[in-house]
Amino acid sequence: MPAAMVLCVVKGCDNKSKVYSIIMFHRIPTKNKKRKNQWLAALNIDLKTPVESIKKWRVCSEHFGPDDYLVNMDSITRTTVRRLKDTAIPTIFRIQTGPSVSSPMAVSVTLKSQLFIFRRSKCTMYTN
């Protein structure tokens, strides 16, 4: 039986598991309540969400910066292994902005994709 497809829980992110993809998927920490609450707050998810639901969700590696990973060399396979640091919190989010559409008759809307990186009370915006 094939493995179930993994989807990123971040709103607006459409990443999903694929064969030979460089995107990794991380579980939301549930054992440490403080870390769990930090992740849920960063992801704009209700802090009262049942743990049973949270355990099913994943966050893709695109929501973490390079400093959020430990990089080690596997001595047997001689490959680089990236592991998420225990202090990492998802901080990179792509937000769609543009004119609001209230009429179902609207044919097309041009949206601007903006990338927001939230780091320790500092917000940087990049526009594509």
GROMACS .gro file of C-alpha atoms in nm:
model
  128
    1MET     CA    1   0.000   0.000   0.000
    2PRO     CA    2   0.150   0.339  -0.094
    3ALA     CA    3   0.230   0.588   0.180
    4ALA     CA    4  -0.022   0.864   0.241
    5MET     CA    5   0.053   1.197   0.078
    6VAL     CA    6   0.188   1.459   0.317
    7LEU     CA    7   0.061   1.818   0.282
    8CYS     CA    8   0.192   2.135   0.443
    9VAL     CA    9  -0.057   2.273   0.698
   10VAL     CA   10   0.045   2.638   0.642
   11LYS     CA   11  -0.238   2.844   0.491
   12GLY     CA   12  -0.158   2.932   0.129
   13CYS     CA   13   0.121   2.672   0.096
   14ASP     CA   14   0.050   2.397  -0.156
   15ASN     CA   15   0.363   2.186  -0.098
   16LYS     CA   16   0.307   1.814  -0.080
   17SER     CA   17   0.530   1.511  -0.061
   18LYS     CA   18   0.683   1.401  -0.390
   19VAL     CA   19   0.940   1.140  -0.485
   20TYR     CA   20   1.293   1.287  -0.501
   21SER     CA   21   1.186   1.624  -0.361
   22ILE     CA   22   1.424   1.835  -0.155
   23ILE     CA   23   1.135   1.964   0.056
   24MET     CA   24   1.117   1.810   0.403
   25PHE     CA   25   0.811   1.793   0.624
   26HIS     CA   26   0.832   1.847   1.000
   27ARG     CA   27   0.592   1.748   1.275
   28ILE     CA   28   0.457   2.016   1.505
   29PRO     CA   29   0.614   1.953   1.848
   30THR     CA   30   0.353   1.826   2.092
   31LYS     CA   31   0.553   1.707   2.394
   32ASN     CA   32   0.685   2.051   2.494
   33LYS     CA   33   0.378   2.272   2.552
   34LYS     CA   34   0.573   2.599   2.520
   35ARG     CA   35   0.723   2.500   2.181
   36LYS     CA   36   0.389   2.363   2.060
   37ASN     CA   37   0.219   2.693   2.146
   38GLN     CA   38   0.497   2.894   1.973
   39TRP     CA   39   0.451   2.691   1.655
   40LEU     CA   40   0.070   2.716   1.666
   41ALA     CA   41   0.089   3.093   1.723
   42ALA     CA   42   0.334   3.132   1.432
   43LEU     CA   43   0.103   2.923   1.210
   44ASN     CA   44  -0.207   3.114   1.325
   45ILE     CA   45  -0.369   2.795   1.456
   46ASP     CA   46  -0.595   2.793   1.763
   47LEU     CA   47  -0.393   2.697   2.073
   48LYS     CA   48  -0.685   2.484   2.193
   49THR     CA   49  -0.666   2.253   1.890
   50PRO     CA   50  -0.666   1.889   2.008
   51VAL     CA   51  -0.324   1.722   2.009
   52GLU     CA   52  -0.469   1.429   1.811
   53SER     CA   53  -0.528   1.668   1.517
   54ILE     CA   54  -0.192   1.842   1.554
   55LYS     CA   55  -0.005   1.509   1.537
   56LYS     CA   56  -0.141   1.454   1.185
   57TRP     CA   57  -0.017   1.790   1.051
   58ARG     CA   58   0.320   1.873   0.893
   59VAL     CA   59   0.503   2.198   0.812
   60CYS     CA   60   0.731   2.199   0.508
   61SER     CA   61   1.093   2.312   0.512
   62GLU     CA   62   1.013   2.625   0.309
   63HIS     CA   63   0.886   2.789   0.629
   64PHE     CA   64   1.225   2.765   0.801
   65GLY     CA   65   1.549   2.951   0.736
   66PRO     CA   66   1.898   2.801   0.692
   67ASP     CA   67   1.985   2.893   1.053
   68ASP     CA   68   1.702   2.670   1.177
   69TYR     CA   69   1.889   2.353   1.071
   70LEU     CA   70   2.182   2.153   1.202
   71VAL     CA   71   2.390   2.018   0.914
   72ASN     CA   72   2.594   1.701   0.970
   73MET     CA   73   2.782   1.461   0.747
   74ASP     CA   74   2.672   1.098   0.767
   75SER     CA   75   2.999   0.905   0.798
   76ILE     CA   76   2.861   0.585   0.644
   77THR     CA   77   2.678   0.723   0.339
   78ARG     CA   78   2.891   1.040   0.314
   79THR     CA   79   2.583   1.249   0.258
   80THR     CA   80   2.477   1.571   0.425
   81VAL     CA   81   2.196   1.534   0.677
   82ARG     CA   82   1.986   1.839   0.775
   83ARG     CA   83   1.799   1.824   1.104
   84LEU     CA   84   1.566   2.089   1.241
   85LYS     CA   85   1.700   2.253   1.559
   86ASP     CA   86   1.497   2.213   1.878
   87THR     CA   87   1.465   2.593   1.893
   88ALA     CA   88   1.331   2.633   1.537
   89ILE     CA   89   0.992   2.794   1.481
   90PRO     CA   90   0.833   2.840   1.135
   91THR     CA   91   0.890   3.205   1.037
   92ILE     CA   92   0.874   3.225   0.657
   93PHE     CA   93   0.530   3.266   0.502
   94ARG     CA   94   0.408   3.358   0.154
   95ILE     CA   95   0.108   3.588   0.169
   96GLN     CA   96  -0.117   3.669  -0.127
   97THR     CA   97  -0.221   4.032  -0.144
   98GLY     CA   98  -0.424   4.222  -0.397
   99PRO     CA   99  -0.761   4.383  -0.457
  100SER     CA  100  -1.055   4.224  -0.283
  101VAL     CA  101  -1.313   4.067  -0.508
  102SER     CA  102  -1.670   4.093  -0.390
  103SER     CA  103  -1.842   4.018  -0.719
  104PRO     CA  104  -1.862   3.664  -0.856
  105MET     CA  105  -1.870   3.826  -1.202
  106ALA     CA  106  -1.506   3.936  -1.175
  107VAL     CA  107  -1.309   3.768  -1.455
  108SER     CA  108  -0.954   3.798  -1.328
  109VAL     CA  109  -0.760   3.952  -1.046
  110THR     CA  110  -0.387   4.016  -1.049
  111LEU     CA  111  -0.233   3.913  -0.719
  112LYS     CA  112   0.108   4.010  -0.595
  113SER     CA  113   0.302   3.740  -0.417
  114GLN     CA  114   0.490   3.870  -0.118
  115LEU     CA  115   0.724   3.676   0.104
  116PHE     CA  116   0.732   3.778   0.469
  117ILE     CA  117   1.007   3.660   0.699
  118PHE     CA  118   0.937   3.708   1.068
  119ARG     CA  119   1.247   3.706   1.289
  120ARG     CA  120   1.251   3.814   1.654
  121SER     CA  121   1.019   4.116   1.628
  122LYS     CA  122   1.154   4.216   1.285
  123CYS     CA  123   0.958   4.174   0.965
  124THR     CA  124   1.118   4.184   0.621
  125MET     CA  125   0.910   4.186   0.302
  126TYR     CA  126   1.023   4.066  -0.040
  127THR     CA  127   0.805   4.118  -0.347
  128ASN     CA  128   0.822   3.891  -0.651
   0.00000   0.00000   0.00000
